[in-house]
Coordinates of C-alpha atoms and ligand atoms in Angstrom, one line a residue:
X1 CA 107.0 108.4 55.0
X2 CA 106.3 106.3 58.1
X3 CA 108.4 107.0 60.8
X4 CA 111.0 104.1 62.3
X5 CA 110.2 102.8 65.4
X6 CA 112.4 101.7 68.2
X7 CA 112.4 99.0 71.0
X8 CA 113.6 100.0 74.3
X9 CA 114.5 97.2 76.9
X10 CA 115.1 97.3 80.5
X11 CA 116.3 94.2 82.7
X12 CA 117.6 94.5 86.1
X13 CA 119.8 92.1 88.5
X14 CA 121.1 91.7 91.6
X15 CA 123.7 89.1 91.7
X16 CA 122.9 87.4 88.6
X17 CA 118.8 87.2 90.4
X18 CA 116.5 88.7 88.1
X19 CA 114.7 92.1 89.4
X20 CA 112.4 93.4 86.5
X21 CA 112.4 93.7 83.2
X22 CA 110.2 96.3 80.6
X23 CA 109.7 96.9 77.3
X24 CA 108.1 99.5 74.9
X25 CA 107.9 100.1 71.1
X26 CA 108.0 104.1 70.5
X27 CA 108.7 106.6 68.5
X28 CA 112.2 108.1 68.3
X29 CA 110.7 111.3 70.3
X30 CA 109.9 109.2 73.2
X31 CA 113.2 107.7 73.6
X32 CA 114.4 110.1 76.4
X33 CA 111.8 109.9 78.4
X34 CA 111.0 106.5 78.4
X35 CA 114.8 105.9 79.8
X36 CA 114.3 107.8 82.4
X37 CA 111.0 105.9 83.0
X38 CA 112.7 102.4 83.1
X39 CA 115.8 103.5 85.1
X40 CA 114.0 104.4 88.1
X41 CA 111.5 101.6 87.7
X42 CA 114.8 99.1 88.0
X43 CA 116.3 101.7 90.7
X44 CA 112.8 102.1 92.5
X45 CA 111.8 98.0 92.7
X46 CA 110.6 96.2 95.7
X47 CA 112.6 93.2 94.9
X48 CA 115.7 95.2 96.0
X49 CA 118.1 97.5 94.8
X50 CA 120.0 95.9 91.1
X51 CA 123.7 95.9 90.8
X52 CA 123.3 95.7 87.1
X53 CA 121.2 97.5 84.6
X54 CA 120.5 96.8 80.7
X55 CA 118.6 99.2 78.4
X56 CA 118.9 98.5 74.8
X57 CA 117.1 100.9 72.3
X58 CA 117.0 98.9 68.8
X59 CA 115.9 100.5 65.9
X60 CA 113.1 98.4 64.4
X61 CA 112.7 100.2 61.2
X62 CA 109.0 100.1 60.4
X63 CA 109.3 96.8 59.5
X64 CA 105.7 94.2 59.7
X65 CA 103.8 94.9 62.5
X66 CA 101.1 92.7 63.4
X67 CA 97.8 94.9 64.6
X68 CA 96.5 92.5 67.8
X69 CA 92.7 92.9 69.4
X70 CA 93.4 92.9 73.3
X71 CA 91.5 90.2 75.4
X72 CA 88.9 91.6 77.9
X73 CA 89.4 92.2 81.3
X74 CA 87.5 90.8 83.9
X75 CA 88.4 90.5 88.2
X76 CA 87.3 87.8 90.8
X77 CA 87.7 88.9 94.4
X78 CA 88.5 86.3 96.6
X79 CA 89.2 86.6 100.3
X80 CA 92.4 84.3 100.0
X81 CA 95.5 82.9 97.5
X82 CA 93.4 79.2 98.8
X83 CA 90.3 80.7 96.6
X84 CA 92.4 82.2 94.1
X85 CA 93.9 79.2 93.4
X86 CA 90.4 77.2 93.1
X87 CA 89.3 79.9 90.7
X88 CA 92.8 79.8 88.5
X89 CA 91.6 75.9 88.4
X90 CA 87.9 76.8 86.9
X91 CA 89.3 79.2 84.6
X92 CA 92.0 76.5 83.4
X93 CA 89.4 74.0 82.9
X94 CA 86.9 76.6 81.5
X95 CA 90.0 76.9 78.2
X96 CA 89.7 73.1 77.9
X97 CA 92.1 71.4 80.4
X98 CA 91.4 68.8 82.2
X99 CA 91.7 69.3 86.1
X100 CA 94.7 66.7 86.4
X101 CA 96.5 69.3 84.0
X102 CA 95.0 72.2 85.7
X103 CA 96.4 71.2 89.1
X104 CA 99.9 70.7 87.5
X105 CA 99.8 73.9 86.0
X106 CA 99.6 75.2 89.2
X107 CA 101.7 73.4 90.9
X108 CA 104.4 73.8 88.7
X109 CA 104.0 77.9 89.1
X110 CA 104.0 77.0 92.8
X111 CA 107.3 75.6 92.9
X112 CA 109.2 77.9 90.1
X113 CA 112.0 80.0 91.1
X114 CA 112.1 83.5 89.7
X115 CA 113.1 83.3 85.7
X116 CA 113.7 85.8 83.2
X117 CA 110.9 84.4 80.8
X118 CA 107.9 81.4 81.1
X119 CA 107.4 77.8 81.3
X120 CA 106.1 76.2 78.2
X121 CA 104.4 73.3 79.0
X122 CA 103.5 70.7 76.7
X123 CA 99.7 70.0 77.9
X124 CA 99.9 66.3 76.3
X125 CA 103.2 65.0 78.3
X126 CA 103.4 67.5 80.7
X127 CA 107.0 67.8 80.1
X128 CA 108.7 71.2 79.7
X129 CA 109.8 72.7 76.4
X130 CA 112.3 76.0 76.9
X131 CA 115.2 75.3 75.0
X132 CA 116.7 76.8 78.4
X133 CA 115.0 75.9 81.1
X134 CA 117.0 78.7 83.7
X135 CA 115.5 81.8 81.5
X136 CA 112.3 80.2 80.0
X137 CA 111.0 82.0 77.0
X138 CA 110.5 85.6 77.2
X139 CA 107.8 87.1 74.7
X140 CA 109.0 90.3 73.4
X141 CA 107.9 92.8 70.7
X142 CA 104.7 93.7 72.0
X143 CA 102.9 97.2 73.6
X144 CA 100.1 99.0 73.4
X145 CA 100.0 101.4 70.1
X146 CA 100.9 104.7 71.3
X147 CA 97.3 106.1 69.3
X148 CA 95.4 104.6 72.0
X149 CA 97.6 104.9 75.1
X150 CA 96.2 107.4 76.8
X151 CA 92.4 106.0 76.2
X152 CA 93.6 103.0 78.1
X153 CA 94.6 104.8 80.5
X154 CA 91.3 106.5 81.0
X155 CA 90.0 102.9 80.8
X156 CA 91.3 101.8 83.4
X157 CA 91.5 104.5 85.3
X158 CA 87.6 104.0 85.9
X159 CA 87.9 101.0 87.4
X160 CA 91.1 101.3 89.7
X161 CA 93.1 99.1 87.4
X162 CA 95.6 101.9 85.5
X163 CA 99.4 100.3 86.5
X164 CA 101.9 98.6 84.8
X165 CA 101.4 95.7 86.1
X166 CA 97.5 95.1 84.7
X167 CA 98.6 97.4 80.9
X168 CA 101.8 94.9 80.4
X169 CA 100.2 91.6 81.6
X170 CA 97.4 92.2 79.7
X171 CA 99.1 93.3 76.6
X172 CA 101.5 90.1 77.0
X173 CA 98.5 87.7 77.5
X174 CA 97.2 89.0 74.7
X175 CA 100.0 88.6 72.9
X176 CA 100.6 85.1 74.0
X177 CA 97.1 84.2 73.3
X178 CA 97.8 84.9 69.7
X179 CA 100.6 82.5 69.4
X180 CA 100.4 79.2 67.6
X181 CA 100.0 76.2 69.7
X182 CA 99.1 78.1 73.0
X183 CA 96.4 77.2 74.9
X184 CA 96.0 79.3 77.6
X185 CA 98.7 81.0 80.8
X186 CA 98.7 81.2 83.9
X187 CA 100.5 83.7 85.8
X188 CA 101.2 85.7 89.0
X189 CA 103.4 88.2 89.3
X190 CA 106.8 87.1 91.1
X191 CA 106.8 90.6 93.3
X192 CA 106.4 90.1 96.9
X193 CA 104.0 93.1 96.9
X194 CA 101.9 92.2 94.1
X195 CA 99.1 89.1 94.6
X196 CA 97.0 89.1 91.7
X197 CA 97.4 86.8 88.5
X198 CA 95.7 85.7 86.0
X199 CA 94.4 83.5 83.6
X200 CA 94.4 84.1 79.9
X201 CA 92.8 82.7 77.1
X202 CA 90.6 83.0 73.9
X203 CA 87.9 81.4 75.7
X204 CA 87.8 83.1 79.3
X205 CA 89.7 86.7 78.1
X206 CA 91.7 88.1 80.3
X207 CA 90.7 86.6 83.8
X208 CA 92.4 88.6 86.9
X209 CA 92.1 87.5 90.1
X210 CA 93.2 89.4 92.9
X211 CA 95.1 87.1 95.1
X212 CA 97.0 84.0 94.2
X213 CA 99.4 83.6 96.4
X214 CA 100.9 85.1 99.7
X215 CA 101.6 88.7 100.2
X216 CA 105.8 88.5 100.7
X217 CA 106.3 85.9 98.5
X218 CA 108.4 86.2 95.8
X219 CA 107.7 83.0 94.3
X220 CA 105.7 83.9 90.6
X221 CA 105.8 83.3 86.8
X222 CA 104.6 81.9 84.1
X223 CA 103.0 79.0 82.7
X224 CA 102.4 78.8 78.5
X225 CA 100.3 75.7 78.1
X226 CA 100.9 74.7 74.4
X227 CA 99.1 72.1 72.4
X228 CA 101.7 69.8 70.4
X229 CA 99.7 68.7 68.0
X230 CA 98.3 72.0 66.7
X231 CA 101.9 73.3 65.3
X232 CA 105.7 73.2 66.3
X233 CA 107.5 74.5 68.7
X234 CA 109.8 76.5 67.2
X235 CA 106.8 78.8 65.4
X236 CA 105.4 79.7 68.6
X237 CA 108.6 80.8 70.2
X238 CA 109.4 82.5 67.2
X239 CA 106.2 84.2 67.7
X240 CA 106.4 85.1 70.8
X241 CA 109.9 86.7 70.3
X242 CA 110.0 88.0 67.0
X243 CA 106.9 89.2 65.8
X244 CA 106.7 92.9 66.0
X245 CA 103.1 93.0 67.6
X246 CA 100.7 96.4 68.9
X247 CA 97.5 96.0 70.4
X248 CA 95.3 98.8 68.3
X249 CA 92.0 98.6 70.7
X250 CA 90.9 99.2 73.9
X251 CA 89.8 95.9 75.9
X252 CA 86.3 95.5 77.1
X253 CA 86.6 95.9 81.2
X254 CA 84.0 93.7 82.7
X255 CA 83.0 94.8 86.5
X256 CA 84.4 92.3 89.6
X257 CA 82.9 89.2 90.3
X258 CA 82.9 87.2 93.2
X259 CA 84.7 84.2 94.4
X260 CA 81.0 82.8 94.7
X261 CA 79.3 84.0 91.5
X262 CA 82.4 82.7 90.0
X263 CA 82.8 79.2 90.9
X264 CA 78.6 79.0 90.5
X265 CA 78.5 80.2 86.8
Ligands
LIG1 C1 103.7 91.0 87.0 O1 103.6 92.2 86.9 O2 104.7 90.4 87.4 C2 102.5 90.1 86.6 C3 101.3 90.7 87.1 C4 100.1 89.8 86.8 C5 98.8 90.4 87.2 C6 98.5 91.8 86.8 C7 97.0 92.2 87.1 O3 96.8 92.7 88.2 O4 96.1 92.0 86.3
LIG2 MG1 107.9 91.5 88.1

């Protein structure tokens, strides 16, 4: 008989601010360690110390789950967040924007304050569809199948790149990639110590680029571009929160390119 799994969250805050948030689908062996794990993660954070810590463990039975192919992993280096941001442009346009969208993509990740879950942006009107516009949507139900974690790991280990912020970006991206509607993201991380971003989508992968904004900053996110006239709203969120997905493959790991090779290609 196949054994149950369970999800474990984690979500941390400091007067109602959100710190970080995690989540894994395991095995019911795991589930001690892995709340140890998240604990000091919230505990440990650079965004501060949280005055209030979730973890929910939910037993998900071993209900539908969706095997997902990972996108591949490639990295610009760029000297500054000013080049980072040209090549988050390229890489928009390279999924099929056009570069008036692309720069309001960006800009609207320029100017979000820190939220639990991502913009969705309708590429069409521009105009943003989160039923709540304070949390955003926040894609849940995915990880990396436990059968090939520690491969991964290996992986990435080769090329500097084994944390959690590269294993759950690009297991969310890959996720989000997936959905109905969605386009392509945008995204850098809203830690004040972390830089790098990315841009996702079926046609460029997963596209890191090491700096896209200013070291200190804690201004980062999320941007879900979603086509309107490919399917309906309310299928994609329900994808992105419901659908019990694992990624069952290791991702192809490309090595860095330049800001120059880059914006010649
Ligand atoms: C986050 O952890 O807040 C998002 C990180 C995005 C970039 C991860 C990477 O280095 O590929
Ligand atoms: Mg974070």
């Amino acid at each position: 008989m196949k054994e149950d799994m369970y999800s474990i969250k984690m979500r941390a805050v400091r007067k109602e601010k959100h710190i970080s948030g995690a989540e894994r689908i395991i095995s019911e062996k795991e589930i001690e360690v892995l709340v140890q794990q998240l604990t000091a993660r919230a505990l440990g954070h650079s965004k501060g110390k949280p005055d209030f810590i979730n973890i929910t463990i939910q037993n998900i039975g071993n209900q539908a789950i969706e095997y997902i192919a990972p996108l591949n992993i490639a990295t610009i280096t760029v000297d500054d967040y000013f080049k980072g941001r040209e090549c988050a442009i390229k890489a928009l346009q390279k999924s099929g924007l056009s570069c008036k969208t692309s720069q309001a993509i960006l800009n609207m990740l320029k100017t979000c304050n820190t939220m639990r879950g991502a913009i969705l942006l309708d590429i069409h009107s521009l105009e943003r569809l989160e039923p709540d516009e304070n949390r955003g949507v926040r894609v849940t139900n995915i990880d990396w199948s436990f059968k090939i974690k520690e491969d991964l790991e290996k992986a990435l280990e080769k090329k500097g790149l084994n944390n959690n912020h590269v294993k759950e970006a690009v297991a969310l991206a890959s996720k989000v990639s997936n959905a109905p509607g969605i386009v392509a993201e945008l995204c850098w991380s809203d830690d004040p110590d972390y830089t790098a971003g990315y841009v996702a989508s079926k046609d460029v992968g997963y596209m890191r680029i090491t700096k896209l904004k200013p070291l200190g900053d804690s201004t980062g996110g999320r941007v879900f571009c979603f086509d309107s006239s490919k399917t309906s709203i309310e299928e994609c969120i329900e994808y992105l929160q419901k659908k019990v997905t694992l990624i069952h493959k290791i991702p192809m790991i490309k090595d860095y390119i330049s800001y120059k090779d880059f914006m010649e290609e």
